[in-house]
Short mmCIF file of C-alpha atoms in Angstrom, two decimals:
data_model
loop_
_atom_site.label_atom_id
_atom_site.label_comp_id
_atom_site.label_asym_id
_atom_site.label_seq_id
_atom_site.Cartn_x
_atom_site.Cartn_y
_atom_site.Cartn_z
CA UNK A 1153 0.00 0.00 0.00
CA UNK A 1154 1.32 3.44 -0.94
CA UNK A 1155 2.55 5.25 2.18
CA UNK A 1156 4.74 8.14 0.99
CA UNK A 1157 5.81 10.30 -1.93
CA UNK A 1158 9.49 11.29 -2.14
CA UNK A 1159 10.40 14.28 -4.29
CA UNK A 1160 13.61 15.50 -5.82
CA UNK A 1161 13.80 19.33 -5.80
CA UNK A 1162 15.78 20.99 -8.59
CA UNK A 1163 14.05 20.42 -11.90
CA UNK A 1164 11.31 18.34 -10.27
CA UNK A 1165 9.45 20.62 -7.87
CA UNK A 1166 10.49 23.70 -9.86
CA UNK A 1167 12.54 24.54 -12.96
CA UNK A 1168 15.30 25.94 -10.81
CA UNK A 1169 18.36 25.10 -12.87
CA UNK A 1170 18.23 27.32 -15.96
CA UNK A 1171 16.64 30.41 -14.41
CA UNK A 1172 17.68 30.01 -10.78
CA UNK A 1173 20.93 28.23 -10.01
CA UNK A 1174 22.68 29.15 -13.29
CA UNK A 1175 22.29 32.95 -12.98
CA UNK A 1176 23.05 32.69 -9.24
CA UNK A 1177 26.36 30.97 -10.01
CA UNK A 1178 27.18 33.64 -12.59
CA UNK A 1179 26.42 36.47 -10.16
CA UNK A 1180 28.57 34.81 -7.48
CA UNK A 1181 31.45 34.57 -9.95
CA UNK A 1182 31.04 38.23 -10.86
CA UNK A 1183 31.01 39.33 -7.22
CA UNK A 1184 34.22 37.35 -6.65
CA UNK A 1185 35.91 39.16 -9.53
CA UNK A 1186 35.98 36.10 -11.80
CA UNK A 1187 35.28 36.33 -15.52
CA UNK A 1188 33.57 32.94 -15.61
CA UNK A 1189 30.16 32.77 -17.29
CA UNK A 1190 28.02 29.66 -17.55
CA UNK A 1191 25.70 30.05 -20.54
CA UNK A 1192 22.66 27.82 -21.04
CA UNK A 1193 24.53 25.24 -23.13
CA UNK A 1194 27.54 25.01 -20.82
CA UNK A 1195 25.34 24.70 -17.76
CA UNK A 1196 23.54 21.82 -19.46
CA UNK A 1197 26.91 20.07 -19.71
CA UNK A 1198 27.75 20.83 -16.07
CA UNK A 1199 24.45 19.36 -14.88
CA UNK A 1200 25.96 15.92 -15.52
CA UNK A 1201 27.70 16.56 -12.18
CA UNK A 1202 25.43 16.62 -9.13
CA UNK A 1203 26.06 19.07 -6.29
CA UNK A 1204 26.98 22.74 -6.54
CA UNK A 1205 30.50 22.54 -5.08
CA UNK A 1206 31.16 19.44 -7.18
CA UNK A 1207 29.99 21.32 -10.27
CA UNK A 1208 32.44 24.17 -9.63
CA UNK A 1209 35.25 21.65 -9.11
CA UNK A 1210 34.41 19.90 -12.37
CA UNK A 1211 34.30 23.20 -14.27
CA UNK A 1212 37.69 24.30 -12.93
CA UNK A 1213 39.26 20.91 -13.65
CA UNK A 1214 37.92 21.07 -17.22
CA UNK A 1215 38.45 24.73 -18.09
CA UNK A 1216 40.89 26.25 -15.57
CA UNK A 1217 43.01 23.31 -14.29
CA UNK A 1218 45.83 25.64 -13.25
CA UNK A 1219 43.65 26.90 -10.38
CA UNK A 1220 43.55 23.47 -8.75
CA UNK A 1221 47.10 23.97 -7.46
CA UNK A 1222 46.04 26.96 -5.35
CA UNK A 1223 46.27 25.93 -1.69
CA UNK A 1224 43.19 28.04 -0.97
CA UNK A 1225 41.15 26.49 -3.77
CA UNK A 1226 38.80 24.53 -1.50
CA UNK A 1227 38.08 27.67 0.52
CA UNK A 1228 37.34 29.58 -2.70
CA UNK A 1229 34.89 26.91 -3.84
CA UNK A 1230 33.10 26.96 -0.50
CA UNK A 1231 32.88 30.76 -0.61
CA UNK A 1232 31.51 30.78 -4.16
CA UNK A 1233 28.91 28.17 -3.27
CA UNK A 1234 27.87 30.07 -0.15
CA UNK A 1235 27.41 33.28 -2.13
CA UNK A 1236 25.57 31.46 -4.89
CA UNK A 1237 23.11 30.06 -2.33
CA UNK A 1238 22.46 33.58 -0.99
CA UNK A 1239 21.82 34.95 -4.50
CA UNK A 1240 19.58 32.00 -5.38
CA UNK A 1241 17.49 32.66 -2.28
CA UNK A 1242 17.11 36.28 -3.35
CA UNK A 1243 15.84 35.14 -6.75
CA UNK A 1244 13.32 32.84 -5.08
CA UNK A 1245 12.08 35.57 -2.77
CA UNK A 1246 11.30 37.73 -5.81
CA UNK A 1247 8.89 35.05 -7.11
CA UNK A 1248 10.86 34.38 -10.27
CA UNK A 1249 10.98 30.58 -9.84
CA UNK A 1250 7.47 29.06 -9.66
CA UNK A 1251 6.58 25.44 -8.96
CA UNK A 1252 6.14 23.14 -11.95
CA UNK A 1253 2.68 22.35 -13.28
CA UNK A 1254 0.71 20.05 -10.99
CA UNK A 1255 3.16 20.01 -8.10
CA UNK A 1256 1.16 22.08 -5.60
CA UNK A 1257 -2.07 20.28 -6.48
CA UNK A 1258 -0.54 16.83 -5.85
CA UNK A 1259 1.10 17.94 -2.60
CA UNK A 1260 -2.19 19.32 -1.32
CA UNK A 1261 -4.02 16.13 -2.29
CA UNK A 1262 -1.44 14.04 -0.45
CA UNK A 1263 -1.76 16.19 2.66
CA UNK A 1264 -5.55 16.02 2.55
CA UNK A 1265 -5.46 12.22 2.56
CA UNK A 1266 -2.69 11.84 5.14
CA UNK A 1267 -0.12 10.46 2.69
CA UNK A 1268 3.39 11.11 3.98
CA UNK A 1269 5.77 13.41 2.09
CA UNK A 1270 9.56 13.51 1.90
CA UNK A 1271 12.35 15.16 -0.07
CA UNK A 1272 15.59 13.58 -1.36
CA UNK A 1273 17.90 16.06 -3.08
CA UNK A 1274 21.54 16.98 -3.57
CA UNK A 1275 20.82 20.69 -3.18
CA UNK A 1276 21.49 22.40 0.15
CA UNK A 1277 18.95 22.49 2.99
CA UNK A 1278 18.96 26.29 2.65
CA UNK A 1279 17.87 26.02 -0.98
CA UNK A 1280 15.09 23.60 -0.08
CA UNK A 1281 13.86 25.87 2.71
CA UNK A 1282 13.86 28.92 0.44
CA UNK A 1283 12.01 27.18 -2.39
CA UNK A 1284 9.29 25.82 -0.12
CA UNK A 1285 8.91 29.08 1.81
CA UNK A 1286 8.54 31.30 -1.24
CA UNK A 1287 6.34 28.96 -3.30
CA UNK A 1288 4.17 27.17 -0.71
CA UNK A 1289 4.29 29.40 2.35
CA UNK A 1290 6.05 29.62 5.68
CA UNK A 1291 4.52 26.44 7.11
CA UNK A 1292 5.30 24.21 4.13
CA UNK A 1293 8.49 22.79 5.66
CA UNK A 1294 6.21 20.99 8.10
CA UNK A 1295 4.47 19.28 5.18
CA UNK A 1296 7.55 17.07 4.67
CA UNK A 1297 8.24 14.52 7.35
CA UNK A 1298 11.79 13.92 6.10
CA UNK A 1299 14.05 16.34 4.19
CA UNK A 1300 17.19 14.58 2.99
CA UNK A 1301 19.35 17.29 1.43
CA UNK A 1302 22.89 18.37 0.61
CA UNK A 1303 25.82 16.68 2.31
CA UNK A 1304 23.74 14.58 4.69
CA UNK A 1305 25.24 11.55 2.92
CA UNK A 1306 28.76 11.53 1.41
CA UNK A 1307 27.86 9.95 -1.95
CA UNK A 1308 25.51 12.06 -4.04
CA UNK A 1309 23.23 11.03 -6.90
CA UNK A 1310 23.47 8.79 -8.94
CA UNK A 1311 24.39 6.87 -5.78
CA UNK A 1312 21.22 5.68 -3.99
CA UNK A 1313 22.40 6.87 -0.56
CA UNK A 1314 20.15 9.93 -0.23
CA UNK A 1315 17.03 7.84 -0.94
CA UNK A 1316 18.17 5.05 1.35
CA UNK A 1317 18.66 7.62 4.11
CA UNK A 1318 15.16 9.03 3.53
CA UNK A 1319 13.61 5.55 3.59
CA UNK A 1320 15.43 4.75 6.84
CA UNK A 1321 14.11 7.94 8.47
CA UNK A 1322 10.59 7.24 7.20
CA UNK A 1323 10.92 3.65 8.41
CA UNK A 1324 9.33 2.49 5.18
CA UNK A 1325 10.21 -0.06 2.53
CA UNK A 1326 10.88 1.09 -1.01
CA UNK A 1327 7.76 -0.76 -2.20
CA UNK A 1328 5.65 1.54 -0.02
CA UNK A 1329 6.87 4.73 -1.71
CA UNK A 1330 7.00 6.43 -5.10
CA UNK A 1331 9.80 8.80 -6.09
CA UNK A 1332 9.63 11.80 -8.42
CA UNK A 1333 12.68 12.77 -10.46
CA UNK A 1334 13.62 14.78 -13.54
CA UNK A 1335 17.10 13.55 -14.54
CA UNK A 1336 19.03 10.41 -15.43
CA UNK A 1337 21.27 10.69 -12.36
CA UNK A 1338 18.24 11.18 -10.15
CA UNK A 1339 16.51 8.17 -11.67
CA UNK A 1340 19.59 6.00 -11.18
CA UNK A 1341 19.63 7.07 -7.54
CA UNK A 1342 15.97 6.27 -6.88
CA UNK A 1343 16.10 2.99 -8.80
CA UNK A 1344 19.23 2.03 -6.86
CA UNK A 1345 17.16 2.37 -3.71
CA UNK A 1346 14.46 0.14 -5.20
CA UNK A 1347 11.88 2.89 -5.71
CA UNK A 1348 9.30 3.03 -8.44
CA UNK A 1349 9.88 6.41 -10.06
CA UNK A 1350 7.82 8.92 -12.02
CA UNK A 1351 9.95 11.19 -14.19
CA UNK A 1352 8.84 14.68 -15.19
CA UNK A 1353 11.55 15.74 -17.61
CA UNK A 1354 12.52 19.30 -18.50
CA UNK A 1355 14.45 21.06 -21.26
CA UNK A 1356 17.80 20.11 -19.75
CA UNK A 1357 16.93 16.43 -19.35
CA UNK A 1358 14.95 15.78 -22.56
CA UNK A 1359 17.74 13.61 -23.98
CA UNK A 1360 18.48 11.64 -20.81
CA UNK A 1361 18.09 7.89 -20.57
CA UNK A 1362 15.05 7.17 -18.41
CA UNK A 1363 15.10 3.39 -18.71
CA UNK A 1364 13.48 1.91 -15.63
CA UNK A 1365 11.06 4.74 -14.89
CA UNK A 1366 7.44 3.64 -14.56
CA UNK A 1367 6.45 6.63 -16.70
CA UNK A 1368 8.06 9.72 -18.23
CA UNK A 1369 5.85 12.81 -18.41
CA UNK A 1370 6.15 16.42 -19.49
CA UNK A 1371 4.95 17.46 -16.00
CA UNK A 1372 2.40 16.36 -13.39
CA UNK A 1373 -0.43 18.02 -15.32
CA UNK A 1374 -3.57 19.91 -14.45
CA UNK A 1375 -7.18 19.40 -15.57
CA UNK A 1376 -6.92 22.44 -17.83
CA UNK A 1377 -3.29 21.68 -18.83
CA UNK A 1378 -2.87 17.90 -19.20
CA UNK A 1379 0.55 16.28 -19.19
CA UNK A 1380 2.14 14.70 -22.25
CA UNK A 1381 3.07 11.03 -21.81
CA UNK A 1382 6.52 10.39 -23.26
CA UNK A 1383 6.90 6.83 -22.00
CA UNK A 1384 4.59 4.47 -20.12
CA UNK A 1385 0.80 4.48 -20.10
CA UNK A 1386 -0.81 5.80 -16.93
CA UNK A 1387 -4.39 5.57 -18.18
CA UNK A 1388 -4.89 8.76 -16.21
CA UNK A 1389 -7.00 11.86 -16.56
CA UNK A 1390 -4.18 14.00 -17.91
CA UNK A 1391 -2.92 14.91 -14.45
CA UNK A 1392 -1.13 12.79 -11.83
CA UNK A 1393 -3.40 12.17 -8.86
CA UNK A 1394 -3.21 9.74 -5.95
CA UNK A 1395 -5.65 7.54 -7.87
CA UNK A 1396 -3.22 7.57 -10.80
CA UNK A 1397 -0.31 6.68 -8.53
CA UNK A 1398 -2.26 3.83 -6.92
CA UNK A 1399 -2.33 2.14 -10.33
CA UNK A 1400 1.46 1.96 -10.24
#
């Protein structure tokens, strides 16, 4: 019997990557006096690496390897990531990053029926808090029984650790939960934890391999704006509901 829904954050709850994290990184670089600029295409490449600090490290190793010899490099990365998180929160507070179609509706339906909610993400707890606060309201953190975020486990997605940690805290088996993801790395992580997974892809993940997902959708859909099914037949009403999920 379905007991809980576990959501990824970036790209799944909201399209945060292109119009949130990317410009926040660029502004942090500018404030630090760096001439780095991550355009849309480059950021798409960098998204193959999960985790903000890890993404900066990968970029430097690929494009500015001479900087890796700086003894203060790790401190610089931490500073850049801290500033990027601050700028990202400012963007959220301005209302420029809305939730994806159908997300709020499904969360409210789950709450109304007593279904448990959790989050499993590689983004920082601060980013999760900011997104929930500015899209769902001050009390929305209490909607989620477990928030597994950031460096709470050492191995990030595609490793299954973050989902395994969430399942342990929920004290549930994987068969009692459904995960929601948007990327290939995220899907590998949830599948590695044994979770059936619904994928709602976005522009950055349209070409990812989603083998193993129970269905791949354009979004969670609304009555007046039905989802597009890209893989897997839900036999649904055009929007993902708890009744739809029960069929899985």
